[in-house]
Each structure stands twice: as C-alpha cells, then as structure tokens.
mmCIF file of C-alpha atoms in Angstrom:
data_model
loop_
_atom_site.group_PDB
_atom_site.id
_atom_site.type_symbol
_atom_site.label_atom_id
_atom_site.label_comp_id
_atom_site.label_asym_id
_atom_site.label_seq_id
_atom_site.Cartn_x
_atom_site.Cartn_y
_atom_site.Cartn_z
ATOM 1 C CA MET A 109 118.879 68.799 101.403
ATOM 2 C CA ILE A 110 116.933 67.290 98.525
ATOM 3 C CA GLY A 111 118.859 64.876 96.349
ATOM 4 C CA ILE A 112 119.308 65.679 92.686
ATOM 5 C CA ASN A 113 117.844 62.337 91.640
ATOM 6 C CA GLN A 114 114.419 63.197 93.005
ATOM 7 C CA THR A 115 111.866 64.022 90.351
ATOM 8 C CA ALA A 116 109.468 66.942 90.281
ATOM 9 C CA ALA A 117 106.656 64.480 90.979
ATOM 10 C CA ASP A 118 108.177 63.821 94.399
ATOM 11 C CA LEU A 119 108.213 67.485 95.323
ATOM 12 C CA LYS A 120 106.092 70.578 95.464
ATOM 13 C CA PHE A 121 109.156 72.507 94.290
ATOM 14 C CA LEU A 122 112.880 72.041 93.881
ATOM 15 C CA THR A 123 114.672 73.774 96.723
ATOM 16 C CA PRO A 124 117.066 76.620 95.839
ATOM 17 C CA ASP A 125 120.109 74.599 96.927
ATOM 18 C CA SER A 126 119.247 71.739 94.546
ATOM 19 C CA LEU A 127 118.237 73.740 91.471
ATOM 20 C CA TYR A 128 121.732 74.313 90.119
ATOM 21 C CA GLU A 129 122.642 70.616 89.968
ATOM 22 C CA GLN A 130 119.225 69.648 88.610
ATOM 23 C CA ILE A 131 119.491 72.111 85.733
ATOM 24 C CA LYS A 132 123.146 71.309 85.073
ATOM 25 C CA GLN A 133 122.345 67.602 84.671
ATOM 26 C CA PHE A 134 119.172 68.161 82.660
ATOM 27 C CA THR A 135 120.810 67.014 79.452
ATOM 28 C CA SER A 136 124.283 66.558 77.998
ATOM 29 C CA GLY A 137 126.274 69.621 77.053
ATOM 30 C CA MET A 138 124.518 71.937 79.507
ATOM 31 C CA ALA A 139 126.157 75.197 80.516
ATOM 32 C CA VAL A 140 124.786 76.964 83.600
ATOM 33 C CA THR A 141 125.931 80.308 84.973
ATOM 34 C CA LYS A 142 124.798 82.190 88.065
ATOM 35 C CA GLY A 143 124.012 85.824 88.785
ATOM 36 C CA VAL A 144 122.851 87.673 91.866
ATOM 37 C CA TYR A 145 121.499 91.065 92.925
ATOM 38 C CA GLU A 146 121.056 91.995 96.588
ATOM 39 C CA LEU A 147 119.574 95.048 98.280
ATOM 40 C CA ASP A 148 118.426 96.162 101.737
ATOM 41 C CA VAL A 149 115.136 98.035 101.442
ATOM 42 C CA ALA A 150 114.247 100.365 104.327
ATOM 43 C CA MET A 151 110.760 101.616 105.230
ATOM 44 C CA CYS A 152 109.066 98.470 103.993
ATOM 45 C CA THR A 153 107.104 95.498 105.319
ATOM 46 C CA LEU A 154 107.464 91.944 104.041
ATOM 47 C CA GLU A 155 103.776 91.922 103.091
ATOM 48 C CA ASP A 156 104.138 95.057 100.973
ATOM 49 C CA PHE A 157 107.275 93.703 99.297
ATOM 50 C CA GLU A 158 105.412 90.501 98.393
ATOM 51 C CA TRP A 159 102.389 92.486 97.197
ATOM 52 C CA ASN A 160 104.626 94.742 95.093
ATOM 53 C CA HIS A 161 106.253 91.703 93.481
ATOM 54 C CA MET A 162 102.948 89.982 92.687
ATOM 55 C CA ASP A 163 101.087 93.120 91.572
ATOM 56 C CA GLN A 164 101.533 93.172 87.807
ATOM 57 C CA LEU A 165 99.008 95.985 87.326
ATOM 58 C CA HIS A 166 101.510 98.667 88.366
ATOM 59 C CA ARG A 167 104.085 97.709 85.774
ATOM 60 C CA PRO A 168 102.847 99.734 82.766
ATOM 61 C CA ALA A 169 102.431 102.799 85.020
ATOM 62 C CA ILE A 170 105.724 102.573 86.942
ATOM 63 C CA HIS A 171 108.138 100.697 84.661
ATOM 64 C CA ARG A 172 109.189 101.071 81.031
ATOM 65 C CA THR A 173 109.886 97.343 80.666
ATOM 66 C CA TYR A 174 106.351 95.965 80.778
ATOM 67 C CA ASP A 175 104.425 98.047 78.255
ATOM 68 C CA LYS A 176 103.024 94.893 76.690
ATOM 69 C CA ASN A 177 101.834 92.107 78.946
ATOM 70 C CA ILE A 178 98.968 89.606 78.824
ATOM 71 C CA ARG A 179 97.968 87.692 81.942
ATOM 72 C CA ILE A 180 97.083 84.259 80.570
ATOM 73 C CA ALA A 181 96.186 82.538 83.833
ATOM 74 C CA PHE A 182 96.681 83.052 87.546
ATOM 75 C CA GLY A 183 95.682 81.678 90.917
ATOM 76 C CA HIS A 184 96.677 82.364 94.485
ATOM 77 C CA ASP A 185 100.194 80.948 94.117
ATOM 78 C CA PHE A 186 101.003 81.190 90.396
ATOM 79 C CA ALA A 187 100.751 83.390 87.315
ATOM 80 C CA VAL A 188 101.458 82.751 83.634
ATOM 81 C CA SER A 189 101.988 85.763 81.386
ATOM 82 C CA LEU A 190 102.995 86.671 77.853
ATOM 83 C CA THR A 191 105.359 89.619 77.613
ATOM 84 C CA GLN A 192 107.838 91.200 75.232
ATOM 85 C CA TRP A 193 111.575 91.558 75.789
ATOM 86 C CA GLY A 194 111.908 95.350 75.875
ATOM 87 C CA ARG A 195 111.265 96.625 72.367
ATOM 88 C CA TRP A 196 112.799 93.597 70.696
ATOM 89 C CA PRO A 197 110.490 91.377 68.597
ATOM 90 C CA ILE A 198 110.978 88.567 71.108
ATOM 91 C CA PHE A 199 107.942 87.147 72.919
ATOM 92 C CA ILE A 200 108.318 85.353 76.233
ATOM 93 C CA THR A 201 106.053 83.196 78.350
ATOM 94 C CA VAL A 202 106.790 83.950 81.999
ATOM 95 C CA SER A 203 105.805 81.576 84.806
ATOM 96 C CA ASP A 204 105.727 82.990 88.349
ATOM 97 C CA VAL A 205 105.282 80.862 91.470
ATOM 98 C CA TYR A 206 104.766 81.899 95.094
ATOM 99 C CA VAL A 207 106.773 79.058 96.653
ATOM 100 C CA ALA A 208 106.716 80.047 100.329
ATOM 101 C CA LYS A 209 106.605 83.130 102.538
ATOM 102 C CA GLY A 210 109.208 85.496 101.121
ATOM 103 C CA LEU A 211 110.245 83.083 98.345
ATOM 104 C CA PHE A 212 109.314 83.278 94.660
ATOM 105 C CA TYR A 213 110.398 81.448 91.509
ATOM 106 C CA GLN A 214 110.231 82.819 87.985
ATOM 107 C CA SER A 215 111.009 80.832 84.830
ATOM 108 C CA LEU A 216 111.159 81.756 81.156
ATOM 109 C CA THR A 217 112.777 80.615 77.929
ATOM 110 C CA LEU A 218 114.399 82.966 75.406
ATOM 111 C CA ALA A 219 114.054 81.981 71.745
ATOM 112 C CA GLY A 220 113.980 78.325 72.756
ATOM 113 C CA ILE A 221 117.730 78.289 73.436
ATOM 114 C CA ILE A 222 118.162 80.036 76.799
ATOM 115 C CA PHE A 223 116.422 78.947 79.994
ATOM 116 C CA LEU A 224 116.346 81.555 82.743
ATOM 117 C CA HIS A 225 115.264 80.711 86.276
ATOM 118 C CA SER A 226 115.098 83.308 89.071
ATOM 119 C CA ILE A 227 114.994 82.728 92.814
ATOM 120 C CA ILE A 228 113.632 85.823 94.538
ATOM 121 C CA SER A 229 113.846 85.813 98.327
ATOM 122 C CA MET A 230 112.771 88.494 100.800
ATOM 123 C CA GLN A 231 113.889 88.343 104.415
ATOM 124 C CA LYS A 232 112.958 90.665 107.250
ATOM 125 C CA ILE A 233 116.142 91.904 108.946
ATOM 126 C CA GLY A 234 114.713 94.660 111.145
ATOM 127 C CA ASP A 235 111.477 96.292 112.167
ATOM 128 C CA ASP A 236 111.194 98.100 108.853
ATOM 129 C CA THR A 237 113.933 96.682 106.594
ATOM 130 C CA ILE A 238 113.744 93.828 104.078
ATOM 131 C CA HIS A 239 116.745 92.129 102.491
ATOM 132 C CA LEU A 240 116.095 91.269 98.847
ATOM 133 C CA LYS A 241 118.167 88.585 97.147
ATOM 134 C CA HIS A 242 117.501 87.897 93.485
ATOM 135 C CA GLU A 243 119.545 84.974 92.156
ATOM 136 C CA TRP A 244 119.294 83.676 88.622
ATOM 137 C CA TYR A 245 120.515 80.685 86.669
ATOM 138 C CA ILE A 246 121.063 81.047 82.932
ATOM 139 C CA ALA A 247 121.134 77.672 81.211
ATOM 140 C CA SER A 248 121.684 76.572 77.628
ATOM 141 C CA HIS A 249 123.726 74.210 75.522
ATOM 142 C CA LYS A 250 127.402 75.131 75.800
ATOM 143 C CA LEU A 251 127.282 76.417 72.205
ATOM 144 C CA PHE A 252 125.237 79.384 73.435
ATOM 145 C CA LYS A 253 127.169 80.075 76.622
ATOM 146 C CA PHE A 254 128.568 83.253 75.056
ATOM 147 C CA LEU A 255 125.071 84.758 75.513
ATOM 148 C CA HIS A 256 125.038 84.227 79.276
ATOM 149 C CA LYS A 257 127.274 87.140 80.239
ATOM 150 C CA PRO A 258 125.387 89.892 78.336
ATOM 151 C CA ILE A 259 122.042 88.524 79.546
ATOM 152 C CA SER A 260 123.245 88.444 83.149
ATOM 153 C CA LYS A 261 124.541 92.001 82.826
ATOM 154 C CA GLN A 262 121.166 93.180 81.513
ATOM 155 C CA LEU A 263 119.348 91.383 84.333
ATOM 156 C CA TYR A 264 121.484 93.121 86.922
ATOM 157 C CA LYS A 265 120.869 96.540 85.373
ATOM 158 C CA LEU A 266 117.150 95.767 85.131
ATOM 159 C CA ASN A 267 117.003 94.862 88.821
ATOM 160 C CA VAL A 268 118.701 98.104 89.832
ATOM 161 C CA ARG A 269 116.214 100.182 87.862
ATOM 162 C CA LEU A 270 113.103 98.233 88.863
ATOM 163 C CA GLN A 271 113.911 98.439 92.568
ATOM 164 C CA GLN A 272 114.473 102.187 92.328
ATOM 165 C CA GLU A 273 111.177 102.670 90.502
ATOM 166 C CA ASP A 274 109.233 100.430 92.908
ATOM 167 C CA GLU A 275 110.460 102.280 95.982
ATOM 168 C CA GLN A 276 107.533 104.721 95.805
ATOM 169 C CA LEU A 277 104.985 101.900 96.136
ATOM 170 C CA ARG A 278 106.595 100.086 99.048
ATOM 171 C CA GLN A 279 107.517 103.191 101.007
ATOM 172 C CA GLY A 280 104.185 104.797 100.158
ATOM 173 C CA ARG A 281 102.315 101.892 101.720
ATOM 174 C CA TYR A 282 104.669 101.923 104.703
ATOM 175 C CA THR A 283 103.888 105.613 105.285
ATOM 176 C CA GLN A 284 100.149 104.943 105.013
ATOM 177 C CA ARG A 285 100.391 102.135 107.563
ATOM 178 C CA LYS A 286 102.007 104.515 110.027
ATOM 179 C CA LYS A 287 98.901 106.681 109.653
ATOM 180 C CA GLY A 288 96.566 103.784 110.465
ATOM 181 C CA TYR A 289 95.724 102.509 106.989
ATOM 182 C CA THR A 290 95.483 98.790 106.251
ATOM 183 C CA PHE A 291 94.772 96.892 103.052
ATOM 184 C CA ARG A 292 92.719 93.934 101.927
ATOM 185 C CA THR A 293 95.930 92.698 100.312
ATOM 186 C CA ASP A 294 97.757 92.460 103.647
ATOM 187 C CA ASN A 295 97.987 88.711 102.954
ATOM 188 C CA PRO A 296 98.936 89.062 99.297
ATOM 189 C CA ASN A 297 98.651 86.469 96.570
ATOM 190 C CA TYR A 298 98.607 86.607 92.778
ATOM 191 C CA TYR A 299 94.804 86.810 92.768
ATOM 192 C CA ASN A 300 94.030 89.574 95.265
ATOM 193 C CA SER A 301 97.124 91.596 94.304
ATOM 194 C CA ASN A 302 95.743 91.955 90.770
ATOM 195 C CA ARG A 303 92.066 92.385 91.575
ATOM 196 C CA LEU A 304 90.661 95.732 90.478
ATOM 197 C CA SER A 305 88.711 96.565 93.614
ATOM 198 C CA ASN A 306 88.752 98.878 96.624
ATOM 199 C CA ASN A 307 91.530 97.349 98.730
ATOM 200 C CA THR A 308 92.345 100.373 100.911
ATOM 201 C CA ILE A 309 90.886 100.340 104.431
ATOM 202 C CA TYR A 310 90.844 103.874 105.801
ATOM 203 C CA PRO A 311 91.450 104.732 109.469
ATOM 204 C CA ALA A 312 88.466 105.583 111.648
ATOM 205 C CA LEU A 313 87.539 109.247 111.475
ATOM 206 C CA LYS A 314 87.808 111.260 114.654
ATOM 207 C CA ASN A 315 84.698 112.885 116.077
ATOM 208 C CA GLN A 316 83.595 116.141 114.490
ATOM 209 C CA ALA A 317 85.411 115.502 111.211
ATOM 210 C CA SER A 318 84.783 118.785 109.434
ATOM 211 C CA ILE A 319 86.554 121.645 107.718
ATOM 212 C CA SER A 320 85.734 125.205 106.733
ATOM 213 C CA LEU A 321 85.772 125.717 102.968
ATOM 214 C CA THR A 322 86.669 129.398 103.168
ATOM 215 C CA ALA A 323 90.266 128.898 102.043
ATOM 216 C CA ILE A 324 89.529 126.201 99.415
ATOM 217 C CA THR A 325 90.316 127.365 95.854
ATOM 218 C CA ASN A 326 90.095 125.926 92.358
ATOM 219 C CA GLU A 327 93.474 124.234 92.906
ATOM 220 C CA PRO A 328 93.328 120.711 94.427
ATOM 221 C CA THR A 329 94.593 120.884 98.003
ATOM 222 C CA LEU A 330 95.485 118.196 100.527
ATOM 223 C CA GLN A 331 93.531 118.536 103.774
ATOM 224 C CA GLU A 332 93.502 116.414 106.923
ATOM 225 C CA ILE A 333 89.944 116.026 108.192
ATOM 226 C CA GLY A 334 89.262 113.939 111.284
ATOM 227 C CA GLY A 335 92.695 112.323 111.044
ATOM 228 C CA VAL A 336 92.225 111.204 107.418
ATOM 229 C CA GLU A 337 93.606 113.057 104.396
ATOM 230 C CA PHE A 338 91.321 114.217 101.582
ATOM 231 C CA ILE A 339 91.755 116.259 98.406
ATOM 232 C CA ILE A 340 89.368 119.202 98.038
ATOM 233 C CA GLN A 341 88.834 121.529 95.114
ATOM 234 C CA ARG A 342 86.326 124.201 94.120
ATOM 235 C CA GLU A 343 84.918 124.216 90.614
ATOM 236 C CA ASN A 344 82.507 127.079 89.960
ATOM 237 C CA ASN A 345 79.741 126.560 92.544
ATOM 238 C CA ASP A 346 80.662 122.947 93.249
ATOM 239 C CA VAL A 347 82.969 121.395 95.840
ATOM 240 C CA LEU A 348 84.895 118.323 94.667
ATOM 241 C CA ILE A 349 86.381 115.839 97.138
ATOM 242 C CA TRP A 350 88.365 112.598 97.016
ATOM 243 C CA PRO A 351 90.178 110.537 99.676
ATOM 244 C CA ALA A 352 93.881 111.328 99.319
ATOM 245 C CA ALA A 353 94.889 107.655 99.459
ATOM 246 C CA CYS A 354 93.752 105.784 96.352
ATOM 247 C CA PRO A 355 90.844 103.427 97.163
ATOM 248 C CA HIS A 356 92.492 100.703 95.109
ATOM 249 C CA GLU A 357 95.861 100.253 96.866
ATOM 250 C CA GLY A 358 96.644 103.497 98.700
ATOM 251 C CA GLY A 359 98.502 105.441 96.008
ATOM 252 C CA PRO A 360 98.991 109.222 96.498
ATOM 253 C CA LEU A 361 96.215 110.710 94.379
ATOM 254 C CA ILE A 362 97.495 114.259 94.931
ATOM 255 C CA THR A 363 100.382 113.451 92.562
ATOM 256 C CA GLY A 364 98.023 112.052 89.917
ATOM 257 C CA LYS A 365 96.533 113.732 86.860
ATOM 258 C CA PHE A 366 93.373 115.837 87.345
ATOM 259 C CA CYS A 367 90.913 116.035 84.433
ATOM 260 C CA ASN A 368 87.117 116.295 84.128
ATOM 261 C CA GLN A 369 86.531 115.895 87.880
ATOM 262 C CA GLN A 370 88.607 112.727 87.922
ATOM 263 C CA ILE A 371 92.074 111.812 89.207
ATOM 264 C CA THR A 372 94.283 109.222 87.521
ATOM 265 C CA CYS A 373 96.303 107.374 90.160
ATOM 266 C CA PRO A 374 100.065 107.359 89.446
ATOM 267 C CA TRP A 375 100.495 103.771 90.648
ATOM 268 C CA HIS A 376 98.050 101.899 88.398
ATOM 269 C CA ASN A 377 96.569 104.512 86.031
ATOM 270 C CA LEU A 378 93.078 103.965 87.470
ATOM 271 C CA ARG A 379 90.683 106.937 87.378
ATOM 272 C CA PHE A 380 88.550 108.032 90.328
ATOM 273 C CA SER A 381 85.624 110.444 90.145
ATOM 274 C CA ALA A 382 85.127 113.168 92.712
ATOM 275 C CA VAL A 383 82.181 113.444 95.056
ATOM 276 C CA LYS A 384 80.506 116.643 93.847
ATOM 277 C CA LEU A 385 78.646 118.759 96.403
ATOM 278 C CA SER A 386 76.720 121.980 95.943
ATOM 279 C CA VAL A 387 73.897 123.974 97.507
ATOM 280 C CA ASP A 388 71.447 121.946 95.422
ATOM 281 C CA THR A 389 73.182 118.620 96.173
ATOM 282 C CA PRO A 390 74.649 119.007 99.665
ATOM 283 C CA VAL A 391 75.039 115.291 100.477
ATOM 284 C CA GLY A 392 77.093 112.635 98.708
ATOM 285 C CA THR A 393 78.534 109.185 99.399
ATOM 286 C CA ARG A 394 81.478 107.384 97.845
ATOM 287 C CA TYR A 395 84.550 105.371 98.834
ATOM 288 C CA GLY A 396 82.930 104.427 102.159
ATOM 289 C CA PHE A 397 82.422 108.027 103.320
ATOM 290 C CA MET A 398 79.396 110.313 103.593
ATOM 291 C CA TYR A 399 79.952 113.995 102.838
ATOM 292 C CA GLN A 400 77.607 116.817 103.830
ATOM 293 C CA LEU A 401 77.853 120.477 102.893
ATOM 294 C CA THR A 402 76.296 122.853 105.422
ATOM 295 C CA ASP A 403 76.723 126.556 104.727
ATOM 296 C CA ASN A 404 80.486 126.825 104.151
ATOM 297 C CA GLN A 405 81.378 123.803 106.284
ATOM 298 C CA LEU A 406 82.101 120.271 105.066
ATOM 299 C CA PHE A 407 81.278 117.359 107.403
ATOM 300 C CA ILE A 408 82.517 113.802 106.774
ATOM 301 C CA THR A 409 81.428 110.557 108.428
ATOM 302 C CA HIS A 410 81.972 106.889 107.698
ATOM 303 C CA ALA A 411 79.038 105.541 105.714
ATOM 304 C CA GLU A 412 78.572 102.316 107.676
ATOM 305 C CA SER A 413 75.776 101.139 105.390
ATOM 306 C CA LEU A 414 78.141 101.322 102.386
ATOM 307 C CA LYS A 415 81.080 99.383 103.853
ATOM 308 C CA LYS A 416 80.143 96.103 102.168
ATOM 309 C CA GLU A 417 79.344 97.817 98.869
ATOM 310 C CA TYR A 418 82.663 99.689 98.953
ATOM 311 C CA ALA A 419 84.639 96.507 99.700
ATOM 312 C CA GLU A 420 82.998 94.549 96.893
ATOM 313 C CA GLU A 421 83.097 97.229 94.205
ATOM 314 C CA GLU A 422 85.167 96.230 91.186
ATOM 315 C CA PHE A 423 86.421 98.593 88.504
ATOM 316 C CA ALA A 424 85.641 98.247 84.845
#
C-alpha cells in the first residue's frame, strides 16, 4: 500500500486505496463522500469495454448527456475535454487517464467548489462477462457538503442510463467477433479509439462469393455473401452495395439512415457511400472489396491491392 505522505512526484498515479486519505487531507475542512455503481456486463470482452469507455465519438450519437464536447488534447493514455453539465450553463474540464489494464481515472471540478474523482475498473469474471465498478469521491469544503448527496444521486442515475445505452456497442462488437471480425482498436487507447478511420477488419470471404440479384428490390436488404454480410439495394438501373458492418468500428449499418445512396451509421453518425454498379459500370471497389456485376449475378472478392489504402483511409 502506498503511504499517504508520498507526493505525486514519487508516483505515476495514486492507487485507489490511497486516494481517499490523500484527498481528505488535502487541506483543512475537507469533506469527502463516496459513491459506487457496479454491474456485470454479459456478451462483452475487456478490450471492447475499454474501447467503449475511451471512444468519445459515439457519445453525441448514443447519449443525450454529451451533446457539447470539445477534445482539447489527447494521447494514448490520457484525454482532456471541455464539456457541459447537461443543459445547465456550467462548463467542466474533464481529465481522463488510462491508468492500467481495466483501470481508468476521471477528474473534474464543478464551479470551483466541488472536486469529483472517479475510479472506473473493469474485471473479466468469465469467458464473456465483465464486472464494472465505478467508484467516485466527491470532495469539497465542509460548507458545501450538502451538495454531495444530490450529486452522488445524479451520478448513479447517469451510470445506469449510460450503461444501458452503451450495451448496443459492446454486444454488437461481441456478436461481430463471433462471426470472425476483428478491429484495429483491439488494443484500445485514447488515440486509436477516436481516430476517424477504417478500423473494421472483415473476415476472409469464402470461395465463390456471389449472389443472384433476382430477388433484390429497392428496399435495402441484408444478405450474407461468402460468409460476410452486405447490404444490397436496387435504385432504377443501378445496384447499390455496402458492407453490413460499418468500416469505422463495426456498427450495424442496416439500422442506420439511408439517404442519397449513403448510410449514416447509428453508432457515430458517420456517412458511408454505396458502391454503385450498373451495366455501364459493372466493376467497383471500396472498403477493401471488389464488386463485379455479371448479367444478374454479383461477385465479390477481397481487393488485396487496396488493403493498405483501406486501412489508412481517414474520414473528413
């Protein structure tokens, strides 16, 4: 155990078991209260839980809490952001730190009178279950201790809602992994988890990956072709096609918004254009695949020559 007399200069971080005493003795008249939220999350990997926590790009699309957020600076193990407390005219600087595998710290100050520090730990307790423990310390001068209870209550309610809303991301990735998908964010950090690039690695297509277009209509339909799912749609004399798993982070594009031959992903609000094939333009390449229209048959192969280009593509 680390002694409370050690300074921050001696350490890379204060351990969770020493934080309470350190904050309590910070200055005279300190009042510190604790809160905790715990949850077992099934159908989830530790890597996807970490990625979900560090990925701030999903927050405006999935949550109502983070409509306004500015990423001021970030690296592999830290992020500093400016956000707003709900719809209140209160602006908060939030500091996030990736302390160790499955362990995160988050610190912020409210109106200069309340210091809030969170300890977020994630522990694997089964093949596909993660135990989440979110502890927080609310600290202030004892004159403002009356604010601790309502703040702690709001934090608990916020955690309940956020975890429910995030379930689709974690379980969605888990389902994709069972189908053979992997991700370039399998070793997540604050940098790669917020990089707007093609992070989805699709499974290898089976031989003779093709489908007859006879039954394809002007409604987007989900089709498995060569062991990989795609979305196909007719539009006049054209055939439109997308991979069903979002190229960015694997989101289910079939549940997104379709407009002007584009799909908006429900996870991050990114838009993806279709590959458009026709009699005049029977071949197309995008998202690491090559598509060829022959008569009324669609053939798909991996475009090996485009793998590097696909991996390095960044979105505007």
